[in-house]
C-alpha positions as a printed Julia matrix, in Angstrom:
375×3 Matrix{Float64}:
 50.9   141.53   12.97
 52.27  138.0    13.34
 55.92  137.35   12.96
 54.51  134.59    9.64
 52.16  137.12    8.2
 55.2   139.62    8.21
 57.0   136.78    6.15
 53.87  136.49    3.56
 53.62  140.09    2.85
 57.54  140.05    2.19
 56.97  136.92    0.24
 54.47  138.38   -1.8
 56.31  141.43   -2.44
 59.18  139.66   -3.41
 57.43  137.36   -6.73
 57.96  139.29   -9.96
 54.8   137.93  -12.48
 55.9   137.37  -15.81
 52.88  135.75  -17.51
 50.77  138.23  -19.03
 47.47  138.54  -20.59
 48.53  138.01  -23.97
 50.73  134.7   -22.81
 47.75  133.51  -20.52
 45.49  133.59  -23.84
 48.04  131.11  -25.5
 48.5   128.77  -22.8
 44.54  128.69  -22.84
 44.23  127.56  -25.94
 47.22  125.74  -26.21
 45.98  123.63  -23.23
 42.75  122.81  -24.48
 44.02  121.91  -28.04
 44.14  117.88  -27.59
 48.24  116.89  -28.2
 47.76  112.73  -27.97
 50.95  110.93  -28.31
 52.03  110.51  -31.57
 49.13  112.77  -33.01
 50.71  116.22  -31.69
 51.23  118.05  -34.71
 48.08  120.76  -34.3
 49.68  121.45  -30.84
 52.68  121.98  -32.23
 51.51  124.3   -35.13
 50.14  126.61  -32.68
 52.88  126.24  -30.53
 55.63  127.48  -33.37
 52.97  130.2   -34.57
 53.52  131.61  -31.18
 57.54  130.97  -31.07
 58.24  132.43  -34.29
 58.28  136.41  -33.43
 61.09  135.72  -30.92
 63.25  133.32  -32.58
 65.91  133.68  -35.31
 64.43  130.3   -37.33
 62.8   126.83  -36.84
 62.33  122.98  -37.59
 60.92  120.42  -36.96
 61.32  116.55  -37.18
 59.51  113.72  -39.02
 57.85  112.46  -36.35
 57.01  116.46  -35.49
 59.09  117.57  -32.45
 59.57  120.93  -33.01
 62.87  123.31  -32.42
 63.0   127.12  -32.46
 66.78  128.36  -32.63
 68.16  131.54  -31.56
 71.73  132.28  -32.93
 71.65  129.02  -35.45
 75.31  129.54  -36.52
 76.69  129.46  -33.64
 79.0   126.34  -32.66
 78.06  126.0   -29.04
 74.98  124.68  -28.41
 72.15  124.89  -25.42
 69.07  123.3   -25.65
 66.24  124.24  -23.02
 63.33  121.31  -23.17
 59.9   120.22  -22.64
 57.29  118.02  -24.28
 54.23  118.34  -25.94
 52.25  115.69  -26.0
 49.5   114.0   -23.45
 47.99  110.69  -22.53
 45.18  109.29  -24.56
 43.58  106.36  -25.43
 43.3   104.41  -28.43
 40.0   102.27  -29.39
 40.8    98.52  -29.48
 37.81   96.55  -29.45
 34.08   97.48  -31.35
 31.42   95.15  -29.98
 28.61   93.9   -32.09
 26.02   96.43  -30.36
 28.34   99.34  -30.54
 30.13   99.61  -27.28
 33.71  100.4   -27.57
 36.99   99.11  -25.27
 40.31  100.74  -25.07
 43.81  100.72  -24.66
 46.44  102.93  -23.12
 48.19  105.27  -25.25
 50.72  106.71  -22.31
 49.67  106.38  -19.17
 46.1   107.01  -19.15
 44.33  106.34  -15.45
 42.14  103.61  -15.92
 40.76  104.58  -12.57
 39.55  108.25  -13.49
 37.26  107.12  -16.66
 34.13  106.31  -15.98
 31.67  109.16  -16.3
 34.41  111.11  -18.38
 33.08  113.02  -21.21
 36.0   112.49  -24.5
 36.57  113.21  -28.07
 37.18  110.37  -30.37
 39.27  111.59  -33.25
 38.33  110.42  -37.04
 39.47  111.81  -40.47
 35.59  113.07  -40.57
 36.76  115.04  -37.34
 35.49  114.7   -33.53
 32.79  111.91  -32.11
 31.33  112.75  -28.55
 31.2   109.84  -26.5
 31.4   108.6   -22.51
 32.89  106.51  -20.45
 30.04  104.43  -19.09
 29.56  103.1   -15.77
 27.15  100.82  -14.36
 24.68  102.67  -11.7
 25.19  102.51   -8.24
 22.16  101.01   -7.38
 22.63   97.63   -9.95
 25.99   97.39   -7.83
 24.4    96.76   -4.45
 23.85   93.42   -2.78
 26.24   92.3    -0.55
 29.18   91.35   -3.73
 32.47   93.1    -3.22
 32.43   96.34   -5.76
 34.47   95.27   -9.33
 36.38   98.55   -9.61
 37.5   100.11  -13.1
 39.85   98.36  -14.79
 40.84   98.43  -17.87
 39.45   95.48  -18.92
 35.81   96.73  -18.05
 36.03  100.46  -18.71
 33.97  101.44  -22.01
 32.66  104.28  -24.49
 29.51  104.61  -25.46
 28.97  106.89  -28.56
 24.99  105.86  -28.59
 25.3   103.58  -31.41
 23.84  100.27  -31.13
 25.81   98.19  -33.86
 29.23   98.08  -34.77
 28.33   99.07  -38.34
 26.62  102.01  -36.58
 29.86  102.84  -34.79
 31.69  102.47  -37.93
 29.8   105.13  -39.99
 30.77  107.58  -37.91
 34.69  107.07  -39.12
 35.74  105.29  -35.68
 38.1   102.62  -36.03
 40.65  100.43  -34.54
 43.32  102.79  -33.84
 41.24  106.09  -33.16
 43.03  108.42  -30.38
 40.72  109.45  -27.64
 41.08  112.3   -25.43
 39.26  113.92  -22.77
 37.14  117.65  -23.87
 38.27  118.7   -19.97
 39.32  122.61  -20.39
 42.01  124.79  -19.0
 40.64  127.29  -15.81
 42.15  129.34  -13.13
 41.33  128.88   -9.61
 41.1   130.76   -6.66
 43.27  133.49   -8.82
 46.02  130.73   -7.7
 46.32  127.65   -9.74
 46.07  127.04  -13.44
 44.2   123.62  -13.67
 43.58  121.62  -16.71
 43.95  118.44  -18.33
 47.74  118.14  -20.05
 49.84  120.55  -18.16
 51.88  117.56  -17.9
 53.68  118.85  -19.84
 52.56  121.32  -22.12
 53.07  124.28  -19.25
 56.26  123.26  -19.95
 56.44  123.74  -23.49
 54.51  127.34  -22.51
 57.45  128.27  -20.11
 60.43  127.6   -22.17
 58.24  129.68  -25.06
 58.46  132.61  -22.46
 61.66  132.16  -22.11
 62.05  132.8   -25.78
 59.92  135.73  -25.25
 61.92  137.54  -22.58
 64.89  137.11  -24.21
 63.67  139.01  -27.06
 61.69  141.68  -25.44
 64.83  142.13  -22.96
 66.69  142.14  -26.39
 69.45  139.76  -24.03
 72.19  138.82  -26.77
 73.27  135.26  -25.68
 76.89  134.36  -26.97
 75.69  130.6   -28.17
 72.83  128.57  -30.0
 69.61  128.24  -28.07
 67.77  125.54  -29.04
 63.95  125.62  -27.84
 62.91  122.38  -27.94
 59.19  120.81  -27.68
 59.58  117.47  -28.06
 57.44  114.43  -28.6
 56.19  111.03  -27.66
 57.87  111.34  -24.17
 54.67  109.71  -22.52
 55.89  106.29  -24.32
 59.43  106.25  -23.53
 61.5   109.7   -23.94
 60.95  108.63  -27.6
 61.25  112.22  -29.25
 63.77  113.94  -27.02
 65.71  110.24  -27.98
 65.3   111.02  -31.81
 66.2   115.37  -31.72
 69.41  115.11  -29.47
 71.16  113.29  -31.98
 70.37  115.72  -34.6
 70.83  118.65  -32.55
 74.04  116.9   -30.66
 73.37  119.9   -27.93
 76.4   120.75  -25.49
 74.3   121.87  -22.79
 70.32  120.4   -22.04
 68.63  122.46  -19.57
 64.72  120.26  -19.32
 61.84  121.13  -18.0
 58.83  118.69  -17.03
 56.39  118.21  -13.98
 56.69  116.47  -10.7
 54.13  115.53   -8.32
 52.84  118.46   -5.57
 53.05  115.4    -2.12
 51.19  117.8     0.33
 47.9   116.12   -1.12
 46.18  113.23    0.56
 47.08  109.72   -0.45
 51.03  110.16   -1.32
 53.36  109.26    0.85
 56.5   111.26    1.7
 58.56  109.03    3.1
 59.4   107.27   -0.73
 57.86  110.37   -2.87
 59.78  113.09   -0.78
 58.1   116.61    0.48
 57.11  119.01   -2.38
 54.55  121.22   -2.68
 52.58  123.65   -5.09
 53.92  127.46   -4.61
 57.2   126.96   -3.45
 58.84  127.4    -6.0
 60.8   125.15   -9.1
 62.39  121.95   -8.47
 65.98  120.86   -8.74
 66.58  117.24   -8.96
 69.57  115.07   -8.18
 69.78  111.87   -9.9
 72.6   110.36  -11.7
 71.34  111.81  -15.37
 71.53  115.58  -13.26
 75.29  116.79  -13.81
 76.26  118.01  -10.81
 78.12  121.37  -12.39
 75.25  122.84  -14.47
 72.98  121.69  -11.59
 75.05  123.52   -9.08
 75.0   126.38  -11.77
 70.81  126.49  -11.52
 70.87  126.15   -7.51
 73.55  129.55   -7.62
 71.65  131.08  -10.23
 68.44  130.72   -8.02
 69.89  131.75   -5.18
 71.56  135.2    -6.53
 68.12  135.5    -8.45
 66.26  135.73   -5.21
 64.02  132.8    -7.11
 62.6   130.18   -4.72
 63.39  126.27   -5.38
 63.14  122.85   -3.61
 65.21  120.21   -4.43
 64.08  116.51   -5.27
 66.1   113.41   -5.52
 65.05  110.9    -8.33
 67.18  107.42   -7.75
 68.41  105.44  -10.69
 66.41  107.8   -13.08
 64.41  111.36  -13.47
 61.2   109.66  -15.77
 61.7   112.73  -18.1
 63.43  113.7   -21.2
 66.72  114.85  -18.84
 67.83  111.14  -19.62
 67.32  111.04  -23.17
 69.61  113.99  -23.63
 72.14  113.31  -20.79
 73.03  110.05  -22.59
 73.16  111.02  -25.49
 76.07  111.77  -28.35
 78.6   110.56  -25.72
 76.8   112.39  -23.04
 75.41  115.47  -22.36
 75.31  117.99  -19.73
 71.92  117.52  -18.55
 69.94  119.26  -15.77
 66.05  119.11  -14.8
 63.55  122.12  -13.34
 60.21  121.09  -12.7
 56.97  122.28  -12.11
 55.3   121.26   -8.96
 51.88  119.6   -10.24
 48.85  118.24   -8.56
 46.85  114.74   -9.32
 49.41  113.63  -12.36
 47.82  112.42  -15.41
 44.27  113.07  -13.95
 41.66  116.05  -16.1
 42.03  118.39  -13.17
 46.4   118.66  -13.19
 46.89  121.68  -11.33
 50.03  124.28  -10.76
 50.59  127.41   -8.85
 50.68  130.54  -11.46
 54.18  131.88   -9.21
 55.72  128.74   -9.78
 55.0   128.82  -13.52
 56.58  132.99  -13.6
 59.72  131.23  -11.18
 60.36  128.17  -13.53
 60.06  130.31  -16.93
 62.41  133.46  -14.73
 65.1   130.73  -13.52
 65.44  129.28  -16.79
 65.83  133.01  -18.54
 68.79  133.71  -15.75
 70.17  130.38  -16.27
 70.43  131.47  -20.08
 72.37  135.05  -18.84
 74.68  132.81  -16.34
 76.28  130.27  -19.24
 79.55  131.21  -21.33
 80.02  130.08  -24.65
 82.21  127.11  -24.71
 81.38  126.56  -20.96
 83.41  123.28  -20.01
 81.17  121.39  -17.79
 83.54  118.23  -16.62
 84.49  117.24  -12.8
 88.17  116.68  -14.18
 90.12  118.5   -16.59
């Protein structure tokens, strides 16, 4: 046996699942449950229903980020993160013979619509309609291809008037989402529309779980936080630090898998599906409770790579590390493939190793933990 394949089989012996078949049914559903920006609130029903046998109590906010608390009288305060909701479109424009143009809600990939199969949502409940796209063989003829834009992208619910569209309850304003569903693949990769980032708000949900099945005893407030509207701006992690006012924000979020074609390395660094969490460095990331993760991964046996994110992380890390006077803020992601595409896809050992280095994190923090360079 090869020196590599020796490494593999010691590799595989080493991951510790924690996912199991009752979990896996939740994220199923939970995934294929449509969470638009600003219209998360079914998500996040289902996503408390499932929270509530392992925490103490919960809230939620008015514009419906939700927070499950362990320990609620406690003075110290940690707060572990993710957020809930998904890009989507909203319809803009009816035409007179009842073909419909959109707008971003997030940011939606103009460049993935046509042909795409989505639910327009109505207060009579769900229209089917498609993306439509003009045949291959009317687009031949010498003329440079037009490619999708979002100026020539369109739905098509087969209605032929705009009064036709209209009695169907669609209207300016109507969120659109795609009816892609969650699968697994190759026994390897959970792939599905949304993951970004609602595998995160499944993980820190484990979390929750192992600490009460483990019954672990922490010695300050956890605060399990899905959060909102972070596809438009970090808007609902913005709006529940400053109730919260955490000490501690330990978020979790996706990053992009580079070992596919098409992405350079050189500016988008070298990460990849199955190795393990990422750590990030960026000026948001305090260096302490970052250090703190990289230690705890390290004695945990857990695998990690490390990413550096410039001026800022993109993810709800910098609405709570700048918040109430700052806080000590730190970021683990999920290693994801095609971002903001139908097919998103992560490795099931990365999803146990993100959900088992957030859980040792938890053990690894005192109460009252003083996270300053200078004291």
């Amino acid at each position: 046996m090869s020196k590599k394949k020796t490494e593999d089989k010691q590799d595989e012996k080493k991951h510790k699942a924690v996912v199991n078949k009752k979990s896996l049914a939740f994220f199923e559903q939970y995934i294929n449950n449509p969470s638009p920006t600003g219209f998360e609130y079914m998500g996040q029903q289902m996503w408390l229903d499932y929270i509530k046998p392992y925490i103490d109590e919960y809230y939620t906010d008015n514009y419906g980020t939700a927070v499950g608390v362990i320990n609620p009288k406690a003075e110290y305060k940690v707060v572990i993160e993710a957020h809930a909701d998904e890009i989507s479109w909203f319809v803009n424009y009816i035409t007179s013979d009842g073909l419909i143009y959109v707008i971003r809600n997030g940011g939606s990939d103009h460049q993935i619509a046509p042909s795409k199969r989505v639910n327009i949502h109505t207060d009579n409940g769900i229209v089917k309609a498609v993306f439509g796209w003009p045949a291959i063989h009317t687009r031949l003829g010498g003329e440079k291809e037009e490619a999708p834009t979002l100026k020539n992208i369109f739905l098509d619910c087969g209605c032929t008037s705009k009064e036709e569209v209209e009695k169907l309850g669609i209207h300016v304003g109507c969120v659109i989402t795609y009816e892609d569903e969650f699968m697994v693949l190759n026994d390897r990769y959970y792939v599905g529309r949304a993951l970004d980032n609602r595998a995160g708000g499944f993980m820190i949900a484990e979390v929750a779980r192992l600490l009460k099945e483990n019954k672990k005893k922490l010695p300050f407030g956890l605060y399990i936080v899905n959060a909102v509207q972070e596809e438009i701006g970090l808007r609902g992690a913005e709006m529940i630090a400053h109730r919260i006012k955490p000490n501690v924000a330990i978020v979790t979020d996706v990053t992009h898998d580079t070992s596919t074609p098409m992405i350079n390395k050189i500016t988008q660094g070298d990460l990849a599906c199955g190795r393990g969490p990422v750590v990030s460095y960026a000026p948001a990331v305090q260096n302490n409770l970052n250090k703190l993760l990289i230690e705890t991964a390290k004695k945990a046996d857990i695998p990690f790579q490390r990413q550096a994110s410039s001026r800022s992380t993109g993810t709800d890390t910098d609405a709570f590390a700048y918040s109430n006077d700052g806080v000590p803020s730190a970021l683990i992601s999920l290693p994801l493939r095609y971002m903001h595409t139908t097919v998103e896809m992560i490795h099931k050992e990365d999803v146990d190793n993100v959900i088992s280095l957030i859980y040792e994190v938890l053990l690894n923090i005192k109460d009252g933990q003083d996270f300053r360079y200078i004291k």
